[in-house]
Amino acid sequence: MQQPLNQTHDPAARSWIESANAPAADFPIQNLPYAVLRRKNTDEAFRGAVAIGDQALDIAAWASRAGLNGTAADAARACGQPVLNAFFGMGPSAWRALRHALFSALHEHAPSDDRAAIEACLIPLTDVECGLPARIGDYTDFYTSLYHATNISKLLGLSGVGANFKSIPIAYHGRVSSIGLSGQKFVRPAGQIMLPGSDAPIFSPSLKLDYELELGIYIGQGNAAGEPIELDQADSHVFGLCLLNDWSARDIQAWEMQPLGPFLAKNFATTISPWIVTMEALAPFRLPLARPATDPKPLPYLDSDRNRMAGAIDIQLEVWMETARHRAGQLPASQLSHTSFKHQYWSVAQMVAHHAVNGCNLRAGDLLGSGTVSGPERSEAGALMELARNTSEPVTLNTGEKRSYVEDGDAIILRGYCEKPGFARIGFGESRGEVLPAKV
Amino acid sequence: MQQPLNQTHDPAARSWIESANAPAADFPIQNLPYAVLRRKNTDEAFRGAVAIGDQALDIAAWASRAGLNGTAADAARACGQPVLNAFFGMGPSAWRALRHALFSALHEHAPSDDRAAIEACLIPLTDVECGLPARIGDYTDFYTSLYHATNISKLLGLSGVGANFKSIPIAYHGRVSSIGLSGQKFVRPAGQIMLPGSDAPIFSPSLKLDYELELGIYIGQGNAAGEPIELDQADSHVFGLCLLNDWSARDIQAWEMQPLGPFLAKNFATTISPWIVTMEALAPFRLPLARPATDPKPLPYLDSDRNRMAGAIDIQLEVWMETARHRAGQLPASQLSHTSFKHQYWSVAQMVAHHAVNGCNLRAGDLLGSGTVSGPERSEAGALMELARNTSEPVTLNTGEKRSYVEDGDAIILRGYCEKPGFARIGFGESRGEVLPAKV
């Protein structure tokens, strides 16, 4: 285990907030994910909150009422800011102190004074508007699923994944300005497209708009320029995870990406879920890394017993599509795929250690994308291009519609959760993004 | 011309600050570049300033003393902040109003009251410490010199520049956290390197550390997500230019960059000059774009009469190297190359229009790198790899030392200026970065 289990992981623990105890709840007392929010339709300042059942708790307001002190109080005060960068930068001991204080106050055995302080600071989740939880200084997107890389290379007729895939957690820098929260709607991107058989590009709205199922990884404490992060220290630099949709225009990408990588194909929109599930909440779901023992060993800076034994996290991930027809007919969305983050070839810790090994400085609130998460089965693919085999086998929805790519009016919904016998369910909530028609 | 010339471009204009009138001065009254600074060795707040001769003028302090009002006063107040994002976002009319107010107050015919207000707010340049002039939300690096692309492709034994080079101002997203001001010193990056003839990468400090001579381009007013910027409007979204060194580890880059582009090879350090020369100051140095008329026309969103007629800017650019031996012997640095930005295949306006054409939102204070600037002659190459022909012909310095790449203790100094008969010299000052030995 990356972190030892403690009483906050006890599956028998129950909250006096009854909605947190429902078996399918995303936000039981063992979870306590963070977001930034305010009451809907107000001009209140955004501030940090944790989710518990169907409620959000305004952390700083609670801390001042509850007369919290010490490290937990310092951490709670930092959560009163409109972005959580300062809280992230305080590091694991502060995160842990606040988590344990919240756990005690929300626990069914909490004294009634504690309950009163909490009750005064709850807002129903249905009444909140979330904001971006951090001022994101840099956004880096990785490429760490061997299944995804293999699927894509087969579909493009390549000879296999790149020679460097098993040596390097491959990554590139992405765009911060267009990162939006769940609920994001964006105009279909237009750009240069080289049609098959043509010798000159056309300018057109993308004809091959796709999604990519990923996890977002928030950096907690950063590192100074020139000071790498050791692999076994890397998890302590990570605050937590969210869902992330790396929208991708495959046709724009194919024509622009040589030699310097994707640019306009991906920088028009990236949609993230508002709630950040902490690494501590995820501790019970650690597994050995899926990298086969027969593969060449990574270089020493990317290899440790701890990473091999517990580098993976079994997070169930689902992709759903909701079209205009679903909405008109009030039909449930169509599920497109279901996989787990446990299949990823490189771990979160390896991504962080690699990112900093050249001396690159990470800062609190930086966001990393895990790379598309695809599993070994066809139904586990993290992008529509993979599911529909590059248009040759379109996916059929429960409306009877077929899809090879994302069409105007389609919404893509990501969901994530951890479930395991003997442990409480840890949910991520959802991330929803919708494509508007191009303007051109 | 992108912008009409006016009295602030009059070469006969002189300032009552005598140092601004020296023929070789970088900062005459026709320039008025912006930076953020404070007095050295103090904990004063950083604030905006313009350079005039050998002095810096604290803009907001001057504006309040001088009783400025209207648009110029609003602009000057925005310059009182520790970063200039708000000022950049005010747009060309505010930039122009402040420039003209400064020009009047600094002009030799300024009334003595105006002089007194200015004099109270001057700080000698030798006494200032500069800060990053903007909170940079995103940094994008372009690749827009056909000479550079051609040189690199020949040196790597490729068949020529990519098929998309003449269609797309190619770009990728770079790293914000490691952007440093002139004076930046950084540790030589280490990383994975695949040595020739080897079948597995080693971990090593880079053996092929290079610089790249570029200009930095600050976005002024941004655009809303989903709203492209028209080519002929693009210059009005640009506040100004600085010098930029895109440090590059060629060996790390070669192994990591497929399929998603450069990452650790470039994100360890980027060095920029502190002074931002405005587009208005550069207006006299516009030229027709160098793109040959015989080349295929770009797509309409990248093509206009105005861009063709005045898309280029004749900015002289120089690269100098100073080694430990130069410093020990108090020798002048060695000049490595001299070229002009006028040779670039794509214009600044084309870079901006391309960046936003897919709906990507640019924000005030975003920074673009122009891509390496190399001219047609061998002595005009913007990177050492080009000058030394991929190590086959090392450069000889005035110390007798030879260089194929940048060695520990070497500093690279970029200088820039515009000169043209009938116009005042417009200087950029310099950008200096130095390599420290690797720690591994």
Coordinates of C-alpha atoms in Angstrom, one line a residue, chain A residues 206-379:
Chain A
S206 CA -13.9 18.4 -37.6
L207 CA -15.5 15.4 -39.1
K208 CA -13.9 13.1 -36.6
L209 CA -14.6 14.5 -33.2
D210 CA -13.8 12.0 -30.4
Y211 CA -13.6 11.9 -26.6
E212 CA -10.9 10.3 -24.5
L213 CA -11.7 8.8 -21.1
E214 CA -9.0 9.9 -18.6
L215 CA -8.3 10.6 -15.0
G216 CA -7.1 14.1 -14.0
I217 CA -4.3 14.1 -11.4
Y218 CA -3.8 17.2 -9.2
I219 CA -0.3 18.0 -8.0
G220 CA -0.2 18.8 -4.3
Q221 CA 3.2 19.9 -3.2
G222 CA 5.4 20.9 -6.0
N223 CA 9.2 20.6 -6.4
A224 CA 11.8 23.3 -6.9
A225 CA 13.3 23.7 -10.3
G226 CA 16.3 21.4 -10.7
E227 CA 15.1 19.0 -7.9
P228 CA 13.6 15.7 -9.2
I229 CA 11.0 13.8 -7.3
E230 CA 11.9 10.3 -6.2
L231 CA 9.5 7.6 -7.4
D232 CA 8.6 6.5 -3.8
Q233 CA 8.0 10.1 -2.9
A234 CA 5.8 10.8 -5.9
D235 CA 2.5 9.8 -4.5
S236 CA 3.0 12.3 -1.6
H237 CA 3.1 15.1 -4.2
V238 CA -0.4 14.1 -5.5
F239 CA -3.5 15.6 -3.9
G240 CA -6.1 13.6 -5.7
L241 CA -7.9 12.5 -8.8
C242 CA -10.9 13.6 -10.9
L243 CA -12.5 12.5 -14.2
L244 CA -11.1 14.1 -17.4
N245 CA -12.3 14.1 -21.0
D246 CA -9.6 14.9 -23.4
W247 CA -11.7 15.9 -26.4
S248 CA -9.8 15.2 -29.7
A249 CA -10.4 16.1 -33.3
R250 CA -8.8 13.1 -35.0
D251 CA -8.7 14.6 -38.5
I252 CA -7.2 17.9 -37.4
Q253 CA -4.7 15.9 -35.3
A254 CA -3.6 13.6 -38.2
W255 CA -2.6 16.6 -40.4
E256 CA -1.0 18.9 -37.8
M257 CA 0.8 16.6 -35.4
Q258 CA 4.1 16.1 -37.3
P259 CA 6.7 16.9 -36.0
L260 CA 5.7 18.5 -32.7
G261 CA 2.6 16.7 -31.6
P262 CA -1.1 17.5 -31.2
F263 CA -2.2 21.2 -30.9
L264 CA -5.5 22.5 -32.3
A265 CA -6.8 18.9 -32.3
K266 CA -7.0 19.0 -28.5
N267 CA -6.7 22.5 -27.1
F268 CA -10.3 23.6 -27.8
A269 CA -11.8 21.9 -24.7
T270 CA -11.0 19.5 -21.9
T271 CA -13.8 18.7 -19.4
I272 CA -13.1 17.7 -15.8
S273 CA -15.4 16.6 -13.0
P274 CA -15.6 19.1 -10.0
W275 CA -15.0 16.7 -7.1
I276 CA -11.4 15.6 -6.3
V277 CA -11.1 12.2 -4.7
T278 CA -8.0 12.2 -2.4
M279 CA -5.2 9.7 -2.6
E280 CA -6.0 8.8 1.0
A281 CA -9.6 7.8 0.1
L282 CA -8.3 5.6 -2.7
A283 CA -5.7 3.8 -0.6
P284 CA -7.9 0.6 -0.2
F285 CA -8.0 0.1 -3.9
R286 CA -4.3 -0.2 -4.7
L287 CA -3.1 -3.2 -6.7
P288 CA 0.1 -4.4 -8.2
L289 CA 1.0 -2.5 -11.4
A290 CA -0.3 -4.4 -14.5
R291 CA 3.1 -4.1 -16.4
P292 CA 4.0 -7.7 -17.2
A293 CA 7.1 -9.1 -15.4
T294 CA 8.4 -10.3 -18.7
D295 CA 8.6 -6.7 -20.1
P296 CA 12.0 -5.0 -19.8
K297 CA 12.5 -3.3 -16.5
P298 CA 12.2 0.4 -16.6
L299 CA 15.2 2.6 -15.8
P300 CA 15.8 2.8 -12.0
Y301 CA 14.2 6.2 -11.6
L302 CA 10.9 4.6 -12.7
D303 CA 11.2 1.4 -10.8
S304 CA 10.7 0.4 -7.1
D305 CA 9.2 -2.5 -5.2
R306 CA 6.5 -0.2 -3.8
N307 CA 5.5 1.0 -7.3
R308 CA 5.4 -2.6 -8.6
M309 CA 3.4 -3.9 -5.7
A310 CA 0.9 -1.1 -5.3
G311 CA 1.3 1.3 -8.3
A312 CA -2.1 0.5 -9.8
I313 CA -5.5 1.8 -8.5
D314 CA -8.7 -0.1 -9.3
I315 CA -11.0 2.7 -10.3
Q316 CA -14.0 1.6 -12.4
L317 CA -14.6 4.0 -15.3
E318 CA -17.6 4.3 -17.5
V319 CA -18.4 6.4 -20.6
W320 CA -22.0 7.2 -21.5
M321 CA -23.5 9.1 -24.5
E322 CA -26.6 11.2 -24.4
T323 CA -27.9 12.4 -27.8
A324 CA -30.5 15.0 -28.6
R325 CA -32.8 12.0 -29.2
H326 CA -32.2 10.7 -25.7
R327 CA -33.1 14.1 -24.3
A328 CA -36.2 14.5 -26.5
G329 CA -37.4 11.0 -25.5
Q330 CA -36.3 11.3 -21.9
L331 CA -34.4 8.0 -22.4
P332 CA -31.5 7.0 -20.2
A333 CA -28.1 7.7 -21.8
S334 CA -26.4 4.8 -23.6
Q335 CA -23.4 3.2 -22.0
L336 CA -20.4 3.1 -24.4
S337 CA -17.8 1.4 -22.3
H338 CA -16.6 0.3 -18.9
T339 CA -13.0 -0.3 -17.8
S340 CA -10.7 0.2 -14.9
F341 CA -7.7 2.4 -14.3
K342 CA -5.9 -0.7 -13.0
H343 CA -4.9 -1.7 -16.5
Q344 CA -2.7 1.4 -17.1
Y345 CA 0.9 0.5 -18.0
W346 CA 2.4 3.4 -16.0
S347 CA 1.4 4.4 -12.5
V348 CA 0.5 7.9 -11.3
A349 CA 3.8 7.9 -9.3
Q350 CA 5.8 7.1 -12.4
M351 CA 4.1 9.9 -14.3
V352 CA 5.1 12.4 -11.6
A353 CA 8.6 11.1 -11.2
H354 CA 9.2 11.2 -14.9
H355 CA 7.8 14.7 -15.3
A356 CA 10.3 16.1 -12.7
V357 CA 13.3 13.9 -13.5
N358 CA 14.8 16.6 -15.8
G359 CA 14.4 19.3 -13.1
C360 CA 11.1 20.6 -14.4
N361 CA 9.3 22.2 -11.5
L362 CA 5.7 21.1 -10.8
R363 CA 3.5 23.5 -8.8
A364 CA 0.5 23.0 -6.5
G365 CA -2.6 22.8 -8.6
D366 CA -1.0 21.6 -11.8
L367 CA -3.1 19.1 -13.6
L368 CA -1.9 15.9 -15.3
G369 CA -4.1 13.8 -17.6
S370 CA -3.5 10.1 -17.2
G371 CA -3.8 9.4 -20.9
T372 CA -6.8 7.5 -22.4
V373 CA -7.8 4.6 -20.2
S374 CA -8.5 1.5 -22.3
G375 CA -8.7 -2.1 -21.0
P376 CA -7.9 -5.4 -22.6
E377 CA -11.5 -6.1 -23.9
R378 CA -13.0 -4.3 -26.8
S379 CA -15.8 -3.0 -24.6

